[in-house]
């Protein structure tokens, strides 16, 4: 193709979309998945007993690693204690089916319940910890749970529990590795489907945004801690499923397969396969277990301390991976396929659906936000000093002032990102001072960020869809089971509508990170609009924009005002706001200097002095 590079890229996308001469990535991906499924289906017929057992172990490992890819790779929370959850489930079903004589099929819900409740309790205790404290705490509970198994009489102490019954389906026993093989891999397949569905859904978008920080999620009305907790429990349940299979496959449990060493092995699987992608769990599990088997064959020939050497070999592998292949094996595949299978494609809103319900906007001219005597101190510094102003429905108000005037601080006070030292903020008649940011967002106050907070590896459509988070309610289970189709279409249709509104409709499937900064700011406005806000608060939206982009932004904001959106715009650039706003509030040194219509403010000597006194 002789066209310019960006044109040829468009052409390629078009070809992929319409299935021209090259196979579409979706078809290619399906073909690959089909191949893997067929290979797995015929494997037991061709492979020896040893290989089938190894494949069973790989399947079980993949379930645990899948949870870790979600939790650590996508959610950003590292767990060194995942084997403990495998253990809780394995011991739970072992105890129930041996000591209590229940069927393993009763053991399954029992094991999952116990694992889920443990994860909930542990998560509630540890997930608020920041930085390195979370991984450290996972080591602590990983150690203590494994210790527990070894010291409880009812659980057989260090000898463990044996004679665990094999699974039976009707009259068919799954005692043979070739029989349980199909159950294991069917469950692995379902777990992958569940995870894929989850990632391409409302809760999935929140999970994929966790690395963007708690403030981002709060701005769309969600609590990052709750998202992380639900993800943590989901990952633990995958481990629990693996534990249940493990117990009834080996028919014997003892503490050592569930200790921290095992946890590290699971984490190694996820890292080796590629933390960024679901398929990494499968690839990594296979890689680690095949390698482990190889080492167990080779090392005893070299030394008598094979066990210790194995640990050293794995530690070396871990370090090498972290240094040279952060993306794991799937990272190479991704580069090799030039990322064609990588980014999850959001389901397209194919059939038009009923739009999401809208808020009834307050009557034009009625007061919606009033700030009274706002004060914010940072130690000895008074960043906002007794500021009061109102915003009425349907107007654009500008909050301006020279650098350091306290605009951003004021912005943070009224979006409840920062607690106020004194004063009152009323939004739609409610006192919102001290309210969590996410609650204020849910009331209809949508914001953008001075330092753009977009998820660069998510599509434009997904980024904007995140904005509609608080207008919908689908949770992890419903999304994973794909019972959210209608709502998901509604969300994507709404996101597409907002993208069209800001003029980026035809770029919906590009990655947000590929946009220039100015356009990213506008994309943030679309995300804010997707929340169907009563008040839109923008922090320096024109910063870093070129003249033409500024004019386009001005046009967009005026159009939004016509459509009934109320806007409060915090801005440093006087010229930009002068042409745009109905009213201005000028701040200087933390205090309100002047308030009035643009022409009056422009003529005011105090404002001129303030601006001239600073470097503009
Ligand atoms: P503007 O957005 O108008 O440029 P800011 O609200 O960012 O001004 O800052 C107002 C004043 O408050 C500045 O002197 C700044 O240094 C100070 N300030 C802002 N945030 C903090 C903070 N988190 N801790 C201490 N001082 C701060
Ligand atoms: Mg600022």
Coordinates of C-alpha atoms and ligand atoms in Angstrom, one line a residue:
X1 CA 0.0 0.0 0.0
X2 CA 1.5 3.3 -1.0
X3 CA -0.6 5.5 1.2
X4 CA 0.7 7.4 4.3
X5 CA 1.4 5.2 7.3
X6 CA -1.7 6.3 9.2
X7 CA -3.9 5.7 6.2
X8 CA -2.5 2.2 5.7
X9 CA -3.3 1.5 9.4
X10 CA -6.8 2.6 8.8
X11 CA -7.0 0.4 5.8
X12 CA -5.7 -2.5 7.7
X13 CA -8.3 -2.0 10.4
X14 CA -11.0 -1.8 7.8
X15 CA -9.8 -5.0 6.2
X16 CA -9.7 -6.8 9.6
X17 CA -13.2 -5.5 10.3
X18 CA -14.7 -6.7 7.1
X19 CA -12.6 -9.9 6.7
X20 CA -10.9 -9.0 3.4
X21 CA -7.8 -10.8 2.2
X22 CA -6.2 -11.3 5.6
X23 CA -7.9 -13.3 8.3
X24 CA -9.5 -11.1 11.0
X25 CA -7.8 -11.3 14.4
X26 CA -10.9 -12.5 16.0
X27 CA -11.1 -15.5 13.5
X28 CA -7.4 -16.2 14.0
X29 CA -7.8 -16.2 17.8
X30 CA -10.8 -18.5 17.6
X31 CA -8.8 -20.8 15.3
X32 CA -6.0 -20.9 17.9
X33 CA -8.4 -21.6 20.7
X34 CA -10.1 -24.3 18.6
X35 CA -6.7 -25.9 18.0
X36 CA -5.8 -26.0 21.7
X37 CA -9.2 -27.4 22.6
X38 CA -9.0 -30.2 19.9
X39 CA -5.4 -31.0 21.0
X40 CA -6.5 -31.2 24.7
X41 CA -9.6 -33.3 23.7
X42 CA -7.5 -36.0 21.9
X43 CA -4.5 -35.9 24.2
X44 CA -5.6 -38.7 26.6
X45 CA -6.1 -41.0 23.6
X46 CA -2.6 -40.5 22.4
X47 CA -0.6 -39.8 25.5
X48 CA 0.8 -42.2 28.2
X49 CA -0.3 -42.2 31.8
X50 CA 2.5 -40.0 32.9
X51 CA 1.6 -37.3 30.4
X52 CA -2.0 -37.4 31.3
X53 CA -1.2 -36.9 35.0
X54 CA 1.1 -34.1 34.1
X55 CA -1.7 -32.5 32.0
X56 CA -4.0 -32.8 35.0
X57 CA -1.5 -31.0 37.2
X58 CA -1.1 -28.3 34.5
X59 CA -4.9 -27.8 34.4
X60 CA -5.1 -27.5 38.1
X61 CA -2.1 -25.1 38.2
X62 CA -3.7 -23.1 35.4
X63 CA -6.8 -22.5 37.5
X64 CA -4.8 -21.0 40.3
X65 CA -2.5 -19.1 38.0
X66 CA -5.6 -17.7 36.2
X67 CA -6.7 -16.2 39.5
X68 CA -3.3 -14.6 39.9
X69 CA -3.3 -13.2 36.4
X70 CA -6.5 -11.4 37.3
X71 CA -5.5 -10.4 40.7
X72 CA -1.8 -9.6 40.2
X73 CA -1.4 -9.1 36.5
X74 CA -4.6 -7.1 35.9
X75 CA -5.6 -5.8 39.3
X76 CA -2.0 -5.1 40.5
X77 CA -2.2 -6.8 43.9
X78 CA 0.5 -9.4 44.4
X79 CA -0.3 -12.5 46.4
X80 CA 2.3 -14.8 47.8
X81 CA -0.4 -16.8 49.6
X82 CA -2.6 -18.3 46.8
X83 CA -1.6 -21.9 47.7
X84 CA -3.3 -21.4 51.1
X85 CA -6.6 -21.0 49.3
X86 CA -6.0 -24.2 47.4
X87 CA -5.3 -25.8 50.7
X88 CA -8.4 -24.5 52.5
X89 CA -10.6 -26.0 49.7
X90 CA -8.7 -29.2 49.5
X91 CA -8.8 -29.8 53.3
X92 CA -12.4 -28.7 53.5
X93 CA -13.6 -31.2 51.0
X94 CA -11.2 -33.9 52.3
X95 CA -12.6 -33.4 55.9
X96 CA -16.2 -33.4 54.8
X97 CA -15.9 -36.4 52.6
X98 CA -13.8 -38.6 54.9
X99 CA -14.7 -37.6 58.5
X100 CA -18.3 -36.7 57.7
X101 CA -18.9 -39.1 54.8
X102 CA -20.5 -36.6 52.5
X103 CA -20.4 -36.8 48.7
X104 CA -17.6 -34.8 47.0
X105 CA -20.4 -32.9 45.2
X106 CA -21.4 -31.6 48.5
X107 CA -17.7 -31.0 49.2
X108 CA -17.5 -28.6 46.2
X109 CA -19.9 -25.9 47.5
X110 CA -18.6 -26.4 51.0
X111 CA -15.0 -26.0 49.9
X112 CA -15.8 -22.9 47.8
X113 CA -17.8 -21.4 50.6
X114 CA -15.0 -21.8 53.1
X115 CA -12.4 -20.5 50.7
X116 CA -14.6 -17.5 49.7
X117 CA -15.3 -16.6 53.3
X118 CA -11.6 -17.0 54.3
X119 CA -10.7 -14.8 51.3
X120 CA -13.3 -12.2 52.3
X121 CA -12.0 -12.1 55.9
X122 CA -8.3 -12.0 54.9
X123 CA -9.0 -9.5 52.2
X124 CA -10.9 -7.2 54.5
X125 CA -7.9 -7.2 56.9
X126 CA -5.2 -6.7 54.3
X127 CA -6.4 -5.2 51.1
X128 CA -6.4 -1.6 52.5
X129 CA -2.7 -2.0 53.1
X130 CA -0.6 -0.1 50.5
X131 CA 2.8 -0.6 49.0
X132 CA 4.8 -3.6 50.0
X133 CA 2.6 -4.3 53.0
X134 CA 0.0 -6.3 51.0
X135 CA 2.5 -8.8 49.5
X136 CA 4.2 -9.1 52.9
X137 CA 0.9 -9.8 54.6
X138 CA 0.1 -12.5 52.0
X139 CA 3.3 -14.3 53.0
X140 CA 2.2 -14.1 56.6
X141 CA -1.2 -15.6 56.1
X142 CA 0.2 -18.1 53.6
X143 CA 2.6 -19.3 56.3
X144 CA 0.0 -19.4 59.1
X145 CA -2.7 -21.3 57.2
X146 CA -0.2 -23.9 56.1
X147 CA 1.0 -24.2 59.7
X148 CA -2.6 -24.6 60.8
X149 CA -3.1 -27.6 58.6
X150 CA -0.1 -29.2 60.2
X151 CA -1.2 -28.7 63.7
X152 CA -4.9 -29.5 63.8
X153 CA -5.7 -33.1 65.0
X154 CA -8.9 -33.3 63.0
X155 CA -6.9 -32.5 59.8
X156 CA -4.4 -35.3 60.5
X157 CA -1.6 -32.9 61.5
X158 CA 1.5 -33.5 59.4
X159 CA 0.4 -36.8 58.0
X160 CA -2.7 -35.2 56.4
X161 CA -5.9 -36.9 55.4
X162 CA -6.1 -39.9 53.2
X163 CA -8.7 -42.2 51.6
X164 CA -10.5 -39.2 50.1
X165 CA -13.2 -40.6 47.8
X166 CA -12.8 -40.3 44.1
X167 CA -15.4 -38.2 42.1
X168 CA -18.3 -40.1 40.5
X169 CA -20.7 -38.9 37.9
X170 CA -23.7 -41.2 38.1
X171 CA -22.1 -44.7 38.0
X172 CA -19.0 -43.5 36.3
X173 CA -15.9 -43.2 38.6
X174 CA -13.4 -40.5 37.9
X175 CA -10.6 -42.3 39.9
X176 CA -8.6 -42.9 36.7
X177 CA -6.5 -39.8 35.7
X178 CA -7.9 -40.2 32.2
X179 CA -11.4 -39.8 33.5
X180 CA -10.9 -36.8 35.8
X181 CA -8.8 -35.2 33.0
X182 CA -12.0 -34.2 31.1
X183 CA -13.6 -32.7 34.2
X184 CA -10.4 -30.7 35.0
X185 CA -10.1 -29.3 31.6
X186 CA -13.8 -28.6 31.2
X187 CA -13.5 -26.5 34.4
X188 CA -10.4 -24.8 33.2
X189 CA -12.2 -23.9 30.0
X190 CA -15.2 -22.6 31.9
X191 CA -12.9 -20.6 34.2
X192 CA -11.2 -19.0 31.2
X193 CA -14.6 -18.1 29.7
X194 CA -15.7 -16.7 33.0
X195 CA -12.6 -14.5 33.2
X196 CA -12.8 -13.3 29.6
X197 CA -16.5 -12.4 30.1
X198 CA -15.6 -10.7 33.3
X199 CA -12.8 -8.5 31.8
X200 CA -15.2 -7.3 29.1
X201 CA -17.9 -6.1 31.4
X202 CA -18.7 -3.4 33.9
X203 CA -16.9 -4.9 36.9
X204 CA -14.1 -5.9 34.5
X205 CA -13.5 -2.3 33.4
X206 CA -13.3 -1.3 37.1
X207 CA -10.8 -4.2 37.7
X208 CA -8.7 -3.0 34.7
X209 CA -8.8 0.5 36.1
X210 CA -7.5 -0.5 39.5
X211 CA -3.9 0.4 38.5
X212 CA -5.1 3.9 37.7
X213 CA -5.6 4.5 41.4
X214 CA -8.4 4.9 43.9
X215 CA -9.2 8.5 42.8
X216 CA -10.0 7.5 39.3
X217 CA -12.5 4.9 40.4
X218 CA -14.0 7.2 43.0
X219 CA -14.5 9.7 40.3
X220 CA -16.8 7.3 38.5
X221 CA -18.6 6.4 41.8
X222 CA -16.8 3.2 42.7
X223 CA -14.7 2.1 45.7
X224 CA -11.3 0.7 44.7
X225 CA -11.2 -1.3 47.8
X226 CA -14.4 -3.0 47.1
X227 CA -13.3 -3.8 43.5
X228 CA -10.1 -5.2 44.8
X229 CA -11.9 -7.3 47.4
X230 CA -14.3 -8.8 44.9
X231 CA -11.3 -9.6 42.6
X232 CA -9.4 -11.1 45.5
X233 CA -12.4 -13.4 46.4
X234 CA -12.8 -14.4 42.7
X235 CA -9.1 -15.3 42.5
X236 CA -9.4 -17.3 45.7
X237 CA -12.4 -19.2 44.4
X238 CA -10.4 -20.2 41.3
X239 CA -7.8 -21.5 43.7
X240 CA -10.5 -23.2 45.7
X241 CA -11.8 -25.0 42.6
X242 CA -8.3 -26.2 42.0
X243 CA -8.0 -27.4 45.6
X244 CA -11.2 -29.4 45.3
X245 CA -10.0 -31.1 42.1
X246 CA -6.6 -31.7 43.7
X247 CA -8.1 -33.4 46.8
X248 CA -10.3 -35.8 44.8
X249 CA -7.6 -36.4 42.1
X250 CA -4.8 -37.3 44.5
X251 CA -7.2 -38.6 47.2
X252 CA -4.7 -37.5 49.8
X253 CA -3.9 -34.1 51.3
X254 CA -1.0 -33.0 53.5
X255 CA 0.2 -29.5 54.4
X256 CA 3.3 -29.1 52.3
X257 CA 1.7 -28.7 48.8
X258 CA -0.1 -25.6 50.2
X259 CA 2.8 -23.8 51.8
X260 CA 4.4 -20.5 50.7
X261 CA 6.9 -22.4 48.4
X262 CA 3.9 -23.6 46.5
X263 CA 2.4 -20.1 46.4
X264 CA 5.6 -18.8 44.9
X265 CA 5.4 -21.6 42.3
X266 CA 1.9 -20.4 41.3
X267 CA 3.0 -16.9 41.1
X268 CA 5.9 -18.0 38.9
X269 CA 3.5 -19.7 36.6
X270 CA 1.5 -16.5 36.2
X271 CA 4.7 -14.4 35.6
X272 CA 6.3 -16.9 33.3
X273 CA 3.2 -17.2 31.2
X274 CA 2.5 -13.5 31.1
X275 CA 0.7 -11.5 33.8
X276 CA -1.0 -9.3 31.2
X277 CA -3.1 -12.0 29.5
X278 CA -5.4 -14.8 30.6
X279 CA -3.7 -17.3 28.3
X280 CA -0.5 -16.7 30.2
X281 CA -2.0 -18.7 33.1
X282 CA -2.2 -21.8 30.9
X283 CA 1.1 -21.3 29.2
X284 CA 2.9 -20.5 32.5
X285 CA 1.4 -23.5 34.3
X286 CA 2.6 -25.8 31.5
X287 CA 6.0 -24.2 31.4
X288 CA 6.7 -24.4 35.1
X289 CA 5.4 -27.9 35.6
X290 CA 7.2 -29.4 32.6
X291 CA 10.3 -27.7 33.7
X292 CA 9.8 -28.9 37.2
X293 CA 9.4 -32.5 35.9
X294 CA 12.5 -32.1 33.8
X295 CA 14.5 -30.9 36.7
X296 CA 13.3 -33.7 38.9
X297 CA 14.6 -36.1 36.3
X298 CA 17.9 -34.4 35.8
X299 CA 18.9 -33.0 39.1
X300 CA 19.2 -36.2 41.1
X301 CA 21.8 -37.4 38.6
X302 CA 23.9 -34.3 39.5
X303 CA 23.5 -34.0 43.2
X304 CA 21.9 -35.6 46.2
X305 CA 20.3 -32.3 47.2
X306 CA 18.0 -32.1 44.3
X307 CA 15.1 -30.5 46.2
X308 CA 17.2 -27.5 47.2
X309 CA 18.7 -27.2 43.8
X310 CA 15.2 -27.1 42.3
X311 CA 14.4 -24.1 44.5
X312 CA 17.5 -22.4 43.3
X313 CA 16.7 -23.1 39.7
X314 CA 13.3 -21.7 40.1
X315 CA 14.5 -18.6 41.9
X316 CA 17.0 -18.1 39.0
X317 CA 14.2 -18.4 36.5
X318 CA 12.1 -15.9 38.4
X319 CA 14.9 -13.3 38.4
X320 CA 15.7 -13.9 34.8
X321 CA 12.0 -13.4 33.9
X322 CA 11.7 -10.2 35.9
X323 CA 14.8 -8.8 34.2
X324 CA 14.4 -9.9 30.6
X325 CA 10.8 -10.9 30.0
X326 CA 8.4 -9.0 32.2
X327 CA 5.7 -9.9 29.7
X328 CA 6.3 -13.6 30.1
X329 CA 6.1 -16.1 27.3
X330 CA 2.8 -14.6 26.1
X331 CA 4.7 -11.3 25.9
X332 CA 6.8 -12.8 23.2
X333 CA 3.8 -14.2 21.4
X334 CA 2.2 -10.8 21.6
X335 CA 5.2 -9.2 20.0
X336 CA 5.5 -11.9 17.4
X337 CA 1.8 -11.5 16.5
X338 CA 2.2 -7.7 16.8
X339 CA -0.4 -7.5 19.5
X340 CA -3.2 -8.7 17.3
X341 CA -4.8 -10.9 19.9
X342 CA -3.9 -8.9 22.8
X343 CA -6.3 -6.1 23.8
X344 CA -9.7 -7.5 24.8
X345 CA -12.1 -6.2 22.2
X346 CA -15.2 -4.8 23.8
X347 CA -18.4 -6.3 22.6
X348 CA -19.8 -3.9 20.0
X349 CA -23.2 -2.5 20.5
X350 CA -24.6 -4.3 17.4
X351 CA -28.3 -3.9 17.9
X352 CA -29.7 -0.7 19.2
X353 CA -31.0 -1.0 22.7
X354 CA -33.0 1.1 25.1
X355 CA -30.8 3.9 26.3
X356 CA -29.7 4.0 30.0
X357 CA -32.1 6.0 32.1
X358 CA -31.3 9.7 32.4
X359 CA -31.4 11.9 35.5
X360 CA -34.0 14.7 35.5
X361 CA -31.9 17.8 35.4
X362 CA -32.7 20.7 37.7
X363 CA -34.5 23.7 36.2
X364 CA -32.3 26.2 34.5
X365 CA -31.3 28.9 36.9
X366 CA -31.9 26.9 40.1
X367 CA -28.8 26.8 42.4
X368 CA -27.1 23.4 42.3
X369 CA -23.8 24.1 44.0
X370 CA -23.0 26.5 46.8
X371 CA -19.8 26.9 48.5
X372 CA -19.9 28.8 51.8
X373 CA -16.8 29.9 53.7
X374 CA -14.5 27.2 52.4
X375 CA -11.2 27.0 54.2
X376 CA -8.3 24.6 53.5
X377 CA -5.1 24.6 55.5
X378 CA -2.0 22.6 54.7
X379 CA -0.1 22.9 58.0
X380 CA 0.6 26.6 58.2
X381 CA -0.3 27.4 54.6
X382 CA -3.9 28.5 53.9
X383 CA -4.5 27.3 50.4
X384 CA -8.2 28.3 50.4
X385 CA -9.3 31.1 52.7
X386 CA -13.0 31.7 53.3
X387 CA -14.2 31.3 49.7
X388 CA -17.9 31.4 48.8
X389 CA -19.7 31.2 45.5
X390 CA -22.7 29.5 43.8
X391 CA -23.2 27.7 40.5
X392 CA -26.7 27.6 38.9
X393 CA -28.1 25.1 36.6
X394 CA -27.3 25.6 32.9
X395 CA -24.5 28.1 33.3
X396 CA -20.7 27.8 32.8
X397 CA -18.8 29.3 35.7
X398 CA -15.1 29.8 35.5
X399 CA -12.8 29.6 38.5
X400 CA -9.7 31.5 37.6
X401 CA -6.6 32.9 39.2
X402 CA -2.8 33.0 38.8
X403 CA -0.7 29.9 39.6
X404 CA -0.8 28.9 43.2
X405 CA -4.1 30.8 43.9
X406 CA -5.7 27.8 45.3
X407 CA -7.9 26.7 42.3
X408 CA -7.0 23.1 42.3
X409 CA -7.4 22.9 46.1
X410 CA -10.8 24.5 45.8
X411 CA -11.6 21.9 43.0
X412 CA -10.6 19.1 45.3
X413 CA -12.7 20.4 48.2
X414 CA -15.9 20.6 46.1
X415 CA -15.4 17.2 44.6
X416 CA -14.6 15.9 48.1
X417 CA -11.2 14.6 47.0
X418 CA -9.7 16.5 49.9
X419 CA -11.3 17.1 53.3
X420 CA -12.2 20.7 54.2
X421 CA -10.7 22.5 57.2
X422 CA -13.9 24.6 57.6
X423 CA -16.9 25.7 55.6
X424 CA -19.8 24.1 53.7
X425 CA -20.4 22.8 50.3
X426 CA -24.0 22.0 49.3
X427 CA -24.7 20.1 46.1
X428 CA -28.3 19.7 45.0
X429 CA -29.4 20.7 48.5
X430 CA -27.2 18.1 50.3
X431 CA -24.3 19.0 52.5
X432 CA -21.5 17.1 50.8
X433 CA -18.5 18.2 52.8
X434 CA -16.8 15.1 54.2
X435 CA -18.7 12.8 52.0
X436 CA -16.6 10.2 50.2
X437 CA -15.8 11.2 46.6
X438 CA -17.6 8.3 45.1
X439 CA -20.9 9.2 46.7
X440 CA -20.6 12.8 45.4
X441 CA -19.9 11.3 42.0
X442 CA -23.0 9.2 42.3
X443 CA -25.1 12.3 43.1
X444 CA -24.2 13.7 39.7
X445 CA -21.0 15.6 40.0
X446 CA -18.5 14.4 37.3
X447 CA -15.0 15.6 37.1
X448 CA -11.9 15.4 34.9
X449 CA -8.3 15.5 36.1
X450 CA -5.6 18.2 35.7
X451 CA -3.2 15.3 35.2
X452 CA -5.1 13.0 32.8
X453 CA -6.1 9.7 34.4
X454 CA -7.0 7.5 31.5
X455 CA -6.3 3.8 31.1
X456 CA -3.8 3.9 28.2
X457 CA -4.2 0.2 27.3
X458 CA -8.0 0.3 27.2
X459 CA -9.8 1.4 24.1
X460 CA -11.5 4.8 23.9
X461 CA -14.8 3.1 24.1
X462 CA -13.9 1.2 27.3
X463 CA -12.5 4.3 28.9
X464 CA -15.7 6.2 28.3
X465 CA -17.8 3.2 29.3
X466 CA -16.1 3.3 32.7
X467 CA -17.8 6.7 33.2
X468 CA -21.2 5.0 33.1
X469 CA -20.2 2.8 36.0
X470 CA -22.5 4.3 38.6
X471 CA -25.5 4.1 36.3
X472 CA -25.4 0.3 36.2
X473 CA -25.0 -2.4 38.7
X474 CA -23.8 -5.7 37.2
X475 CA -21.4 -7.6 39.6
X476 CA -18.7 -10.1 39.1
X477 CA -20.9 -13.2 39.0
X478 CA -23.4 -11.9 36.6
X479 CA -20.7 -10.5 34.3
X480 CA -18.7 -13.7 34.3
X481 CA -21.8 -15.8 33.4
X482 CA -22.5 -13.3 30.7
X483 CA -26.0 -12.5 32.0
X484 CA -25.3 -8.8 31.5
X485 CA -25.7 -8.6 27.7
X486 CA -28.4 -6.0 27.6
X487 CA -26.9 -3.8 30.2
X488 CA -23.5 -4.1 28.6
X489 CA -24.9 -3.1 25.2
X490 CA -26.6 -0.1 26.9
X491 CA -23.3 1.0 28.4
X492 CA -21.4 0.6 25.2
X493 CA -24.1 2.4 23.2
X494 CA -24.0 5.2 25.7
X495 CA -20.2 5.3 25.5
X496 CA -20.3 5.4 21.8
X497 CA -22.9 8.3 21.9
X498 CA -20.6 10.3 24.2
X499 CA -17.6 9.6 21.8
X500 CA -19.7 10.8 18.9
X501 CA -20.6 13.9 21.0
X502 CA -17.0 14.9 21.4
X503 CA -16.1 13.9 17.8
X504 CA -14.1 10.8 18.5
X505 CA -16.8 8.3 17.5
X506 CA -14.8 6.7 14.6
X507 CA -11.8 6.0 16.8
X508 CA -13.7 4.0 19.5
X509 CA -11.5 1.0 19.2
X510 CA -8.1 2.7 19.4
X511 CA -6.2 2.6 22.6
X512 CA -6.5 5.7 24.7
X513 CA -2.7 5.8 25.2
X514 CA -2.2 6.5 21.5
X515 CA -4.0 9.8 21.6
X516 CA -2.2 13.1 21.9
X517 CA -2.5 14.8 25.3
X518 CA -5.0 17.4 24.2
X519 CA -7.3 14.7 22.8
X520 CA -6.9 12.7 26.0
X521 CA -8.3 15.6 28.0
X522 CA -11.3 15.7 25.7
X523 CA -11.7 12.0 26.1
X524 CA -11.9 12.5 29.9
X525 CA -14.8 14.9 29.3
X526 CA -16.6 12.1 27.4
X527 CA -16.0 9.8 30.3
X528 CA -17.4 12.4 32.7
X529 CA -20.4 12.8 30.4
X530 CA -21.1 9.1 30.4
X531 CA -22.1 9.5 34.0
X532 CA -25.0 11.6 33.0
X533 CA -23.9 14.4 35.3
X534 CA -25.8 17.3 36.7
X535 CA -22.5 19.3 37.1
X536 CA -19.4 18.8 35.2
X537 CA -16.2 20.1 36.9
X538 CA -13.2 20.5 34.7
X539 CA -9.6 21.2 36.0
X540 CA -7.6 23.1 33.5
X541 CA -9.0 21.3 30.4
X542 CA -7.2 23.7 28.1
X543 CA -3.7 23.1 29.5
X544 CA -1.4 21.7 26.9
X545 CA -3.9 22.3 24.0
X546 CA -3.0 24.0 20.8
X547 CA -5.0 27.0 19.7
X548 CA -7.2 25.0 17.3
X549 CA -7.8 22.3 20.0
X550 CA -8.8 25.0 22.5
X551 CA -11.3 26.4 20.1
X552 CA -12.8 23.0 19.5
X553 CA -13.0 22.5 23.3
X554 CA -14.7 25.8 23.6
X555 CA -17.2 24.9 21.0
X556 CA -17.8 21.5 22.7
X557 CA -18.4 23.1 26.1
X558 CA -20.8 25.7 24.6
X559 CA -22.7 22.9 22.9
X560 CA -23.0 21.0 26.2
X561 CA -24.3 24.1 27.9
X562 CA -27.0 24.3 25.3
X563 CA -27.9 20.7 26.0
X564 CA -28.4 21.6 29.7
X565 CA -25.2 20.5 31.2
X566 CA -23.9 22.8 34.0
X567 CA -20.1 23.4 33.9
X568 CA -17.6 24.6 36.4
X569 CA -14.3 25.2 34.8
X570 CA -11.1 25.7 36.7
X571 CA -8.7 27.4 34.4
X572 CA -5.4 29.3 34.4
X573 CA -5.8 30.6 30.8
X574 CA -7.8 33.8 31.0
X575 CA -8.4 34.3 27.3
X576 CA -9.9 30.9 26.9
X577 CA -12.5 31.3 29.7
X578 CA -13.4 34.9 28.9
X579 CA -15.0 33.9 25.7
X580 CA -16.7 30.9 27.2
X581 CA -18.2 31.5 30.6
X582 CA -21.3 33.3 31.9
X583 CA -19.7 34.2 35.2
X584 CA -16.2 34.2 36.7
X585 CA -14.9 33.7 40.2
X586 CA -11.3 35.0 40.6
X587 CA -9.1 33.7 43.3
X588 CA -5.8 35.0 44.5
X589 CA -3.6 33.9 47.4
X590 CA -6.4 31.5 48.5
X591 CA -9.1 34.1 48.8
X592 CA -11.9 35.2 46.4
X593 CA -10.8 38.4 44.8
X594 CA -13.7 39.2 42.5
X595 CA -16.9 37.7 41.1
X596 CA -18.8 38.8 38.0
X597 CA -19.4 38.6 34.3
X598 CA -16.3 38.4 32.1
X599 CA -16.3 42.0 30.9
X600 CA -16.5 43.3 34.4
X601 CA -13.8 41.0 35.6
X602 CA -11.6 41.9 32.7
X603 CA -11.9 45.6 33.5
X604 CA -11.3 45.1 37.2
X605 CA -7.9 46.5 38.3
X606 CA -7.4 44.0 41.1
X607 CA -7.6 41.2 38.6
X608 CA -5.2 42.8 36.2
X609 CA -2.8 43.4 39.1
X610 CA -3.1 39.8 40.3
X611 CA -2.4 38.4 36.8
X612 CA 0.3 40.9 36.0
X613 CA 1.9 40.2 39.4
X614 CA 2.4 36.6 38.5
X615 CA 4.2 35.0 35.6
X616 CA 1.4 34.2 33.1
Ligands
LIG1 P1 -3.6 26.5 41.7 O1 -4.3 25.3 41.2 O2 -4.5 27.7 41.7 O3 -2.4 26.7 40.9 P2 -3.2 25.0 44.1 O4 -4.6 24.8 44.7 O5 -2.6 23.9 43.4 O6 -3.2 26.3 43.2 O7 -2.2 25.5 45.3 C1 -2.5 26.5 46.2 C2 -1.4 26.5 47.3 O8 -1.5 25.4 48.1 C3 0.0 26.5 46.7 O9 0.8 27.4 47.5 C4 0.4 25.1 46.9 O10 1.8 25.0 47.0 C5 -0.4 24.7 48.1 N1 -0.7 23.2 48.1 C6 -1.5 22.6 47.2 N2 -1.7 21.3 47.5 C7 -0.9 21.1 48.7 C8 -0.7 20.0 49.5 N3 -1.2 18.8 49.2 N4 0.1 20.1 50.6 C9 0.7 21.3 50.8 N5 0.5 22.5 50.1 C10 -0.3 22.3 49.0
LIG2 MG1 -4.0 23.9 39.6

